[in-house]
mmCIF file of C-alpha atoms in Angstrom:
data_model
loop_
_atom_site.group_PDB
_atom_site.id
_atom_site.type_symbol
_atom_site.label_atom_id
_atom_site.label_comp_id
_atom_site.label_asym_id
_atom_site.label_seq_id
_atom_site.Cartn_x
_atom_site.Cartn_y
_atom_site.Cartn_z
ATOM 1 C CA UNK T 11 82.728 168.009 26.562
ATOM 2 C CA UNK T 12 83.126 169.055 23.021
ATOM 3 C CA UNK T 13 81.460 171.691 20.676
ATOM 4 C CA UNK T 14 79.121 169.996 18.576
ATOM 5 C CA UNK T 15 78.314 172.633 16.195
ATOM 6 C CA UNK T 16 78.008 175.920 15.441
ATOM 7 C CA UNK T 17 75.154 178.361 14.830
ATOM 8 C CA UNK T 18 74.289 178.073 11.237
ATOM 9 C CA UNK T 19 76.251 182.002 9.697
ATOM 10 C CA UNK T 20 74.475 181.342 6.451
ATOM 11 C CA UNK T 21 73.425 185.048 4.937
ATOM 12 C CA UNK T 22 69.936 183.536 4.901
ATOM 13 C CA UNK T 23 69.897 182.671 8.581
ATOM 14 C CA UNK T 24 71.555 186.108 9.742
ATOM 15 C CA UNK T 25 68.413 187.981 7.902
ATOM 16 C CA UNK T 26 66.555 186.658 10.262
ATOM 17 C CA UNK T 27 68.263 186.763 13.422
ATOM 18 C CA UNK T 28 66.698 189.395 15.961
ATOM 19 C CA UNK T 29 63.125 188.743 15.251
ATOM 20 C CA UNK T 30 61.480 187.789 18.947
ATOM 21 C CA UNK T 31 61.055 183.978 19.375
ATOM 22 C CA UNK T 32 63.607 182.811 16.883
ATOM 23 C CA UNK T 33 66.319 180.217 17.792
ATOM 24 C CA UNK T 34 68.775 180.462 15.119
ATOM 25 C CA UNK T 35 69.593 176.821 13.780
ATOM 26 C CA UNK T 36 72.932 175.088 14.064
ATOM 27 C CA UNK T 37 75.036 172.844 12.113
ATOM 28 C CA UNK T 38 77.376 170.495 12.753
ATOM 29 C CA UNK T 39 80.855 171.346 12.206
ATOM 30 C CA UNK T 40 80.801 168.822 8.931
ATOM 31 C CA UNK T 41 77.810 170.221 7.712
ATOM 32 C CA UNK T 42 79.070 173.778 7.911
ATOM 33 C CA UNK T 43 82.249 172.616 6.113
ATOM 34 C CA UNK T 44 80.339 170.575 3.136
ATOM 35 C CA UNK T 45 78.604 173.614 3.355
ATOM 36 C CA UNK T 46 80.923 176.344 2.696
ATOM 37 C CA UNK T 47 82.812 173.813 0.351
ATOM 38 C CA UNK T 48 79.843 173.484 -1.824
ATOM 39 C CA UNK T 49 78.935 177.400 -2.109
ATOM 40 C CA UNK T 50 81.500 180.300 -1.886
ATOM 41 C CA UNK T 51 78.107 182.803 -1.398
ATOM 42 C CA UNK T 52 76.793 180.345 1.319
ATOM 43 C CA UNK T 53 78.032 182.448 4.081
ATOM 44 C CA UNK T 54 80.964 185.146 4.679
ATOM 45 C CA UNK T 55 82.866 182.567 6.141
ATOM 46 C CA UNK T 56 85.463 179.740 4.081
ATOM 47 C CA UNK T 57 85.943 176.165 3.924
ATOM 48 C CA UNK T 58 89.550 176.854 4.372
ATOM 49 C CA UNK T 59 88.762 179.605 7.778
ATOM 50 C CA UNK T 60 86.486 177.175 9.328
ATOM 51 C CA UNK T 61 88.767 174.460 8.885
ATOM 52 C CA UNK T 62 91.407 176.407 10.577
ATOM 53 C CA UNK T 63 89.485 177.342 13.621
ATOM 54 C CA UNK T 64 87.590 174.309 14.087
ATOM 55 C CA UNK T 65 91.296 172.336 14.060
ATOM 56 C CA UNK T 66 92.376 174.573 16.555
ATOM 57 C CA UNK T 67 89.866 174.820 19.024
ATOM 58 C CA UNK T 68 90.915 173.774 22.144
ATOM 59 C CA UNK T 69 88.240 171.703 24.875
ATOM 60 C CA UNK T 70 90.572 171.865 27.669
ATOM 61 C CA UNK T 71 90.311 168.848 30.827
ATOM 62 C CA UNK T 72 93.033 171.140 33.031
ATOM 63 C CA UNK T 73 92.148 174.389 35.255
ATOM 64 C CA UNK T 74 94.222 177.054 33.869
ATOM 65 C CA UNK T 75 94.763 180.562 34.388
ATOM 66 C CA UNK T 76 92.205 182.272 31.807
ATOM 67 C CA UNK T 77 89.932 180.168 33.503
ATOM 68 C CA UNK T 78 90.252 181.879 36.615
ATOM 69 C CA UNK T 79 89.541 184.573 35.112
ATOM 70 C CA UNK T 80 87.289 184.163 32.302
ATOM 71 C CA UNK T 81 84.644 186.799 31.788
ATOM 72 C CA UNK T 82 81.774 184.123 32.751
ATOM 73 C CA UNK T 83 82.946 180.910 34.830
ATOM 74 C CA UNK T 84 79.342 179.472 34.712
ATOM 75 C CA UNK T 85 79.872 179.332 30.462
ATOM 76 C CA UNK T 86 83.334 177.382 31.340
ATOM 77 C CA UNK T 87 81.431 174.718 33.393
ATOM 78 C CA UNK T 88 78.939 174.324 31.146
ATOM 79 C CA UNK T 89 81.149 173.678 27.999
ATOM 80 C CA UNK T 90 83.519 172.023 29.738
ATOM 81 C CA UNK T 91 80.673 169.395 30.690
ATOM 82 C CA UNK T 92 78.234 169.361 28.401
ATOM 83 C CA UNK T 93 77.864 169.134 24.645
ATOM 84 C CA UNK T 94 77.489 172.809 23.243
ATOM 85 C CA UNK T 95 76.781 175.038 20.059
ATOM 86 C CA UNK T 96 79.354 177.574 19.608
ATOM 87 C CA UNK T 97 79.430 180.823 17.612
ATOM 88 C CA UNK T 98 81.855 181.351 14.797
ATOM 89 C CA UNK T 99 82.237 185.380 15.489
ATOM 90 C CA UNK T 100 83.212 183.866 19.299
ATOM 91 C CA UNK T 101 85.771 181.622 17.612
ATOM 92 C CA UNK T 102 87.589 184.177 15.528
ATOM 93 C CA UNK T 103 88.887 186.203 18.101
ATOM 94 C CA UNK T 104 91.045 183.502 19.383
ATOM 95 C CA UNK T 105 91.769 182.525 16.654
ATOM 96 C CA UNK T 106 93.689 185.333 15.372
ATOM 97 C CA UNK T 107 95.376 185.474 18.696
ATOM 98 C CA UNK T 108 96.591 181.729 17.870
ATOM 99 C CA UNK T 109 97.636 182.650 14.540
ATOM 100 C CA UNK T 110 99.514 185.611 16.004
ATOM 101 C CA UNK T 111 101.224 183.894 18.737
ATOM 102 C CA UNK T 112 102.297 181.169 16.027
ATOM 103 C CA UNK T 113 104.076 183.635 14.152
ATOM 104 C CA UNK T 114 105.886 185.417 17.679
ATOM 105 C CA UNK T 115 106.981 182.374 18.796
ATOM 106 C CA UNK T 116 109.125 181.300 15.852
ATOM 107 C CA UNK T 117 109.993 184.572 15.962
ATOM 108 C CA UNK T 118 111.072 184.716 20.331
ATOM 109 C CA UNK T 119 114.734 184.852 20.924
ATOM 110 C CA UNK T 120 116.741 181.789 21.452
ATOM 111 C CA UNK T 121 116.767 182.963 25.034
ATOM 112 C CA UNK T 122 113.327 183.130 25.574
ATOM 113 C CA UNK T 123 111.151 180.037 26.567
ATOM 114 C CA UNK T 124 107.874 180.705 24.224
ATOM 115 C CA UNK T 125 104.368 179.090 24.185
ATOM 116 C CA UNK T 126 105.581 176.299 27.450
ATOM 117 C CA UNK T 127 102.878 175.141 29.818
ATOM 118 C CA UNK T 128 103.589 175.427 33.275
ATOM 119 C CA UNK T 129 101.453 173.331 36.223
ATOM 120 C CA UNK T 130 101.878 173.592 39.714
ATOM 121 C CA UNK T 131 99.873 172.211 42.873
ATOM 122 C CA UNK T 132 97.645 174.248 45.077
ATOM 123 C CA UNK T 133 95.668 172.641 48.022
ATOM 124 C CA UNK T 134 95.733 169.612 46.181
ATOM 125 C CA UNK T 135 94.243 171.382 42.973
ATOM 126 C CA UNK T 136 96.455 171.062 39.949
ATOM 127 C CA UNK T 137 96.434 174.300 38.025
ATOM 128 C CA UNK T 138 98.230 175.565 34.974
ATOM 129 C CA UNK T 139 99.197 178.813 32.548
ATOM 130 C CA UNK T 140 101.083 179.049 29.452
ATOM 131 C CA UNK T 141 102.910 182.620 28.703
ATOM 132 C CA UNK T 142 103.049 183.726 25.722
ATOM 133 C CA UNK T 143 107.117 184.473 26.333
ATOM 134 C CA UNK T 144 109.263 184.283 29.543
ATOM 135 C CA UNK T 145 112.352 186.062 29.861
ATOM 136 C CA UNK T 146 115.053 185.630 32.113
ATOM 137 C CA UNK T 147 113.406 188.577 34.595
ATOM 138 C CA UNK T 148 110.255 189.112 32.579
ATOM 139 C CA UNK T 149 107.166 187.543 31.873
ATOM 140 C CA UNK T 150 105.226 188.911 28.496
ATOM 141 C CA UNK T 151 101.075 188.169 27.653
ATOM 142 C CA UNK T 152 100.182 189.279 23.895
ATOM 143 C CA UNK T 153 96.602 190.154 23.523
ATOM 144 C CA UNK T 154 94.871 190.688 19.914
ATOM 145 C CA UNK T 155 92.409 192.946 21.108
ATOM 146 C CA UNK T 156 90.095 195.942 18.587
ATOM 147 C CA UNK T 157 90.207 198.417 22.226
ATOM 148 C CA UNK T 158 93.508 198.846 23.937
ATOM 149 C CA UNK T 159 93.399 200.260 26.950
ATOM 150 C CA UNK T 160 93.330 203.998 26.999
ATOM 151 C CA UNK T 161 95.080 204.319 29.838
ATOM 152 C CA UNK T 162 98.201 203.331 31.447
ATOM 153 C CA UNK T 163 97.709 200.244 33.310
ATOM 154 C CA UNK T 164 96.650 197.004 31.769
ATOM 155 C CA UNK T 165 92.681 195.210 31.649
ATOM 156 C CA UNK T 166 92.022 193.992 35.281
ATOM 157 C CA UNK T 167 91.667 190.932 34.396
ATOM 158 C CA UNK T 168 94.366 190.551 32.151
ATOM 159 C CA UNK T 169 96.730 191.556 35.379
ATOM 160 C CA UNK T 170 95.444 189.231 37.134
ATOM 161 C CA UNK T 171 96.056 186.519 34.863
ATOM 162 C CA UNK T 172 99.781 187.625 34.480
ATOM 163 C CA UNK T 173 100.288 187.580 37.934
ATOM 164 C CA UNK T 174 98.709 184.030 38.030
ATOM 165 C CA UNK T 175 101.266 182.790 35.581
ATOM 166 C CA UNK T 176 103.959 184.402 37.191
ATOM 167 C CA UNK T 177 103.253 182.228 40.309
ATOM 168 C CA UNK T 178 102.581 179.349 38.605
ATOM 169 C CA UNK T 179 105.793 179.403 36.526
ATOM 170 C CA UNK T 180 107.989 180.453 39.882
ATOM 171 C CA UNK T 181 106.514 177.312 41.488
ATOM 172 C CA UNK T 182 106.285 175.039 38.307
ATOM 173 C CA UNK T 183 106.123 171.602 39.500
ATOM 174 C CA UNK T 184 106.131 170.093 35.486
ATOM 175 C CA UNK T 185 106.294 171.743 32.008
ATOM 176 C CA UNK T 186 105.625 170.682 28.746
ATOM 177 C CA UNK T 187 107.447 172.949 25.986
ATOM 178 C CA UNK T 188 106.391 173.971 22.471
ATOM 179 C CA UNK T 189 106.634 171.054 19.850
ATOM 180 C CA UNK T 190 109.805 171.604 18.999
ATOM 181 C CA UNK T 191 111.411 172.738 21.604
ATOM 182 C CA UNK T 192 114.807 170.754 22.913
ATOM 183 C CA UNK T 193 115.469 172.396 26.439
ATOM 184 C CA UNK T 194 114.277 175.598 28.579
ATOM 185 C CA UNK T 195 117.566 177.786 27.897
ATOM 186 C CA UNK T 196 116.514 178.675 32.101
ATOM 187 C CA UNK T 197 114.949 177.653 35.035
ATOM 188 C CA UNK T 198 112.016 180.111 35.900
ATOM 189 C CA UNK T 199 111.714 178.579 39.438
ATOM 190 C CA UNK T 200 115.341 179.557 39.767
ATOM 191 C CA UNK T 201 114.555 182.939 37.408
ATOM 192 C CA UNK T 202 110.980 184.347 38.804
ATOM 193 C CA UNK T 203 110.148 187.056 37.092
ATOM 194 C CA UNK T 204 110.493 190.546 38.234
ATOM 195 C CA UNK T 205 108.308 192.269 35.398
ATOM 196 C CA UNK T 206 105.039 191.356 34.405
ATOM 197 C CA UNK T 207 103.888 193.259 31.293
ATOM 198 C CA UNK T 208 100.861 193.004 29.063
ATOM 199 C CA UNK T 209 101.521 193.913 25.006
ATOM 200 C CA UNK T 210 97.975 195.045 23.744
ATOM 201 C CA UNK T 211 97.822 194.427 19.442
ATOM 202 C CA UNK T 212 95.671 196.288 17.889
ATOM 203 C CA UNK T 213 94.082 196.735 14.645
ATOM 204 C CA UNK T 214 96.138 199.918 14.514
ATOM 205 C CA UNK T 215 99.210 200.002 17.104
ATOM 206 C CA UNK T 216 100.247 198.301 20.042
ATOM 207 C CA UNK T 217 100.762 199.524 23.521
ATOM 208 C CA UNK T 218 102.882 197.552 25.969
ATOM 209 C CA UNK T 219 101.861 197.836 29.479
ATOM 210 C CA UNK T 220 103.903 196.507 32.733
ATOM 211 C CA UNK T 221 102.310 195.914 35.467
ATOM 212 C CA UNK T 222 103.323 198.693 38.044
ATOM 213 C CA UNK T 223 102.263 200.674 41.816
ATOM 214 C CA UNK T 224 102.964 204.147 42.826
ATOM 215 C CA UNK T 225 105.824 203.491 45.730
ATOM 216 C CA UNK T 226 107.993 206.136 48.060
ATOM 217 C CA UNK T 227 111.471 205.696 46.314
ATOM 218 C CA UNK T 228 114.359 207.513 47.012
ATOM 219 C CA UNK T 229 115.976 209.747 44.546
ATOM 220 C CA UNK T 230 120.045 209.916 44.446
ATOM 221 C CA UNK T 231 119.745 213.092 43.379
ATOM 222 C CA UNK T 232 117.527 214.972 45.440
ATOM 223 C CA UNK T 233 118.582 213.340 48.707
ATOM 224 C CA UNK T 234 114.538 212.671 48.835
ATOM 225 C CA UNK T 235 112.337 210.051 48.626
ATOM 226 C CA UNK T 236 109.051 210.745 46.110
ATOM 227 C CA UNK T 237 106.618 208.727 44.936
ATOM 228 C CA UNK T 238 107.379 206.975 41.920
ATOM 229 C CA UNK T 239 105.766 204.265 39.399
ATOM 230 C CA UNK T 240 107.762 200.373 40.308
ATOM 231 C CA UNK T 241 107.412 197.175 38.817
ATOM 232 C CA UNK T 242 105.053 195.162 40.177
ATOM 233 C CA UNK T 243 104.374 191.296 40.987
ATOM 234 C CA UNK T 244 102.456 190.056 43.399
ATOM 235 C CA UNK T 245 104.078 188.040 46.226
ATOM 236 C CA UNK T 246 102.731 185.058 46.994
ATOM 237 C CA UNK T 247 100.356 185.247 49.719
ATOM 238 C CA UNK T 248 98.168 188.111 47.111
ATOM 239 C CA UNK T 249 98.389 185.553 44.767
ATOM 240 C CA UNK T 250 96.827 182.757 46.632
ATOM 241 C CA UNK T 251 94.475 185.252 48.458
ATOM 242 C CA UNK T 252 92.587 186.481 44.772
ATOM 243 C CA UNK T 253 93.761 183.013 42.827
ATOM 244 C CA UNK T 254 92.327 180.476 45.652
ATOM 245 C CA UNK T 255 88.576 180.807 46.213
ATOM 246 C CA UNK T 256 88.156 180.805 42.365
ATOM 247 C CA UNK T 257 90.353 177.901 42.288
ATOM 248 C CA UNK T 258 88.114 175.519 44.235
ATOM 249 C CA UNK T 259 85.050 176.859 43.941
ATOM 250 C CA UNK T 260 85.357 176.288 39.759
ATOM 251 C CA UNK T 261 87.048 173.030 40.571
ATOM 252 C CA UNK T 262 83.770 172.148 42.714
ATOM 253 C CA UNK T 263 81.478 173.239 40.240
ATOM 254 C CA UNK T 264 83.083 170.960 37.862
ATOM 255 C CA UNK T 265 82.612 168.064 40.217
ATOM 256 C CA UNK T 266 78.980 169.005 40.766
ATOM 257 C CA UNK T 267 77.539 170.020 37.538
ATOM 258 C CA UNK T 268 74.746 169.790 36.760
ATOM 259 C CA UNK T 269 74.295 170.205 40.531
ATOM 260 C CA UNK T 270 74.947 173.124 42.124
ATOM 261 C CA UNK T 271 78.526 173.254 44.184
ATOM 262 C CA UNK T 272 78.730 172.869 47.719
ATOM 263 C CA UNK T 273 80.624 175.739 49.559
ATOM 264 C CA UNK T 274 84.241 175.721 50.506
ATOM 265 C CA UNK T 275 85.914 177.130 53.626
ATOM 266 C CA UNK T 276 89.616 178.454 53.540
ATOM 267 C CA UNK T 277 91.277 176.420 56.448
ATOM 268 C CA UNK T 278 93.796 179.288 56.953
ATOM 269 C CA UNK T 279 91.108 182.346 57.046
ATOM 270 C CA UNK T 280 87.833 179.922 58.193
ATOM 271 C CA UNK T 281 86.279 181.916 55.277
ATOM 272 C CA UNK T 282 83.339 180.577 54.023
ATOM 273 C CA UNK T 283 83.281 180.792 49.970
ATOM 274 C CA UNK T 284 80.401 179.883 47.639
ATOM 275 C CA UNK T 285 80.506 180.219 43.430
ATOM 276 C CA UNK T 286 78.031 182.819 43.683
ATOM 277 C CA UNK T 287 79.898 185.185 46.066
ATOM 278 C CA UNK T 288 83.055 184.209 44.295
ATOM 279 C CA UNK T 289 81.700 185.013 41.199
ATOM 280 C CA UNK T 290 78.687 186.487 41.466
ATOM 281 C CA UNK T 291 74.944 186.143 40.392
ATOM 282 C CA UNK T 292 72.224 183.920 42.111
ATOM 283 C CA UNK T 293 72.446 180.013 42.840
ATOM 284 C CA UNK T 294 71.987 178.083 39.383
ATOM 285 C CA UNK T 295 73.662 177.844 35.901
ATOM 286 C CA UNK T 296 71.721 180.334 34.786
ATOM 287 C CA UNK T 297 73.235 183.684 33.171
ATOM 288 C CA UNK T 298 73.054 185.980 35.970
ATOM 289 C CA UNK T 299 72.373 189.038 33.660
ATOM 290 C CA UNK T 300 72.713 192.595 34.204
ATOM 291 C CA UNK T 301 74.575 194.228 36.139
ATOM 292 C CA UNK T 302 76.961 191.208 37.090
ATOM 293 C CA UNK T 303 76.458 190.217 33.381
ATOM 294 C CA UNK T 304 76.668 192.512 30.021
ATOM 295 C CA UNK T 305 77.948 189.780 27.717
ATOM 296 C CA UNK T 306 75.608 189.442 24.621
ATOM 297 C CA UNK T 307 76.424 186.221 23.760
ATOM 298 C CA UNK T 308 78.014 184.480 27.290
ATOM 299 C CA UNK T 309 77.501 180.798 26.877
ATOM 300 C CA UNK T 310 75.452 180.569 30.282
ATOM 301 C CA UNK T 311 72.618 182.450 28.937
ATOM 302 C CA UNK T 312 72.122 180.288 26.186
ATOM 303 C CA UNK T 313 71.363 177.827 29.087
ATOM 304 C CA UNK T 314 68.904 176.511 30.426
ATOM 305 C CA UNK T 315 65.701 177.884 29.555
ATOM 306 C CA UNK T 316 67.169 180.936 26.735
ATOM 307 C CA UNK T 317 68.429 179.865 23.829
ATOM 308 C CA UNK T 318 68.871 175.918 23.995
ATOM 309 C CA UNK T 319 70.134 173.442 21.320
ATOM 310 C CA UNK T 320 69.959 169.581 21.867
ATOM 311 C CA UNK T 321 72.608 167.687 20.054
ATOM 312 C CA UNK T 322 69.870 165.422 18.741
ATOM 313 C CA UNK T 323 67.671 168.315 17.375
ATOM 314 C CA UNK T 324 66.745 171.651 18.357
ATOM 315 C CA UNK T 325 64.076 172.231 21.430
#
């Protein structure tokens, strides 16, 4: 379902957000843009941004990768099947990683297969990724983020989706390549990668982070074996142990919204899964909150019963 507007970012509206009881109002993404066109003081926000971001928004129909591991799966049912109000600060962020990745793949080496999407079949479930750049032996994720991570290993979840793509691509059933592109110069089901490596941007530097394990290797030198930091991606059975219960259990809450999904047993393990102990929280759409929850502005809690906009008027 698509986003039908946005939360009005007029200065006048933001002096007032905060105040107990107040829905802020929304717009409509033409209104916003006559808006902004009309006024350059209207809001800290351009005709010629919004434009931007609103054209490249993407409502995707396909389970993907950053799906499986978004930071809130009830928000990804919910806007992918209803009609919702967005949030331009939520928008940006993206954005800028679009803009980014527009500028590294005309950049990628001839070599390199750049912005492709990738689908392959699990259990009947179609699912898909698109890396930001695969190498012949290496598969590369650019994230615009304001925090790196401080240490050296990457997000969690930002491993996980890595090693997600790295399956997918390895057992790529179709691919679509970036407009433009004539051929893959390889075949990554004939090229899986052996590194999987995260390359955090931000506002300041950029750290580049593979995934990795501690591992007894031997050393040539010493005659001995030590433990020792190895490149590390996940064989396939991990994979499909982490990636599958949050595979069907989104896939059935997509099928059941606005009811709530029916379980799902693995018929290898005779596990019994439901979208609550996949995910966590309580039975319902609701945002679960704290502790399972810290987002401020998670999509679920704007729904139902918190802050809730009708497309035909606010309620």
């Amino acid at each position: 379902m698509p986003l039908v507007g946005v939360i009005d970012p007029s200065h006048k509206t933001a002096a007032d957000w905060g105040r107990p009881g107040v829905l802020p109002p929304w717009l409509t993404l033409d209104r916003s843009l006559e808006l902004a066109l009309s006024d350059n003081k209207w809001a800290p926000w351009t005709y010629e941004l919004l434009h931007a971001m609103y054209a490249e928004h993407q409502e995707r129909d396909y389970l993907s990768s950053s799906a499986l591991v978004a930071a809130c799966p009830r928000a990804e049912v919910i806007k992918r099947s209803a009609e919702y109000v967005g949030e331009l600060s939520d928008m940006y962020i993206p954005f800028r990683g679009t803009m980014l990745l527009l500028v590294m793949e005309y950049h990628a080496d001839q070599a390199s297969i750049a912005e492709a999407r990738f689908w392959t079949t699990i259990d009947g479930v179609e699912v898909s990724c698109s890396p930001d750049l695969l190498r012949v032996d290496t598969l590369f994720d650019y994230k615009v983020t304001e925090s790196p991570p401080l240490y050296e290993y990457p997000y969690v979840h930002h491993k996980e989706q890595v090693e997600f793509n790295a399956y997918i691509t390895r057992h790529a059933e179709r691919w679509q390549l970036a407009p433009g592109a004539a051929a893959m110069p390889f075949d990554p089901r004939e090229n899986p990668a052996k590194h999987v490596v995260l390359v955090y941007m931000g506002p300041k530097y950029v750290k580049v982070l593979e995934v990795q394990k501690t591992d007894e290797v031997f050393n040539g030198k010493t005659g001995k074996f030590g433990k020792q930091k190895v490149p590390f991606v996940w064989p396939d059975k991990l994979v499909l142990k982490v990636l599958r219960p949050r595979l069907h259990m989104l896939e059935l809450g997509l099928q059941a919204y606005p009811d709530w999904p029916a379980p799902w047993t693995d018929p290898e393990t005779k596990q019994t899964h439901t979208f609550e102990s996949v995910f966590g929280g309580e039975e319902g759409w609701l945002c679960p909150g704290p502790p399972i929850c810290g987002l401020p502005k998670c999509l679920a809690r704007r729904y139902p019963g918190r802050l809730n906009w009708d497309p035909k008027g606010m309620r």
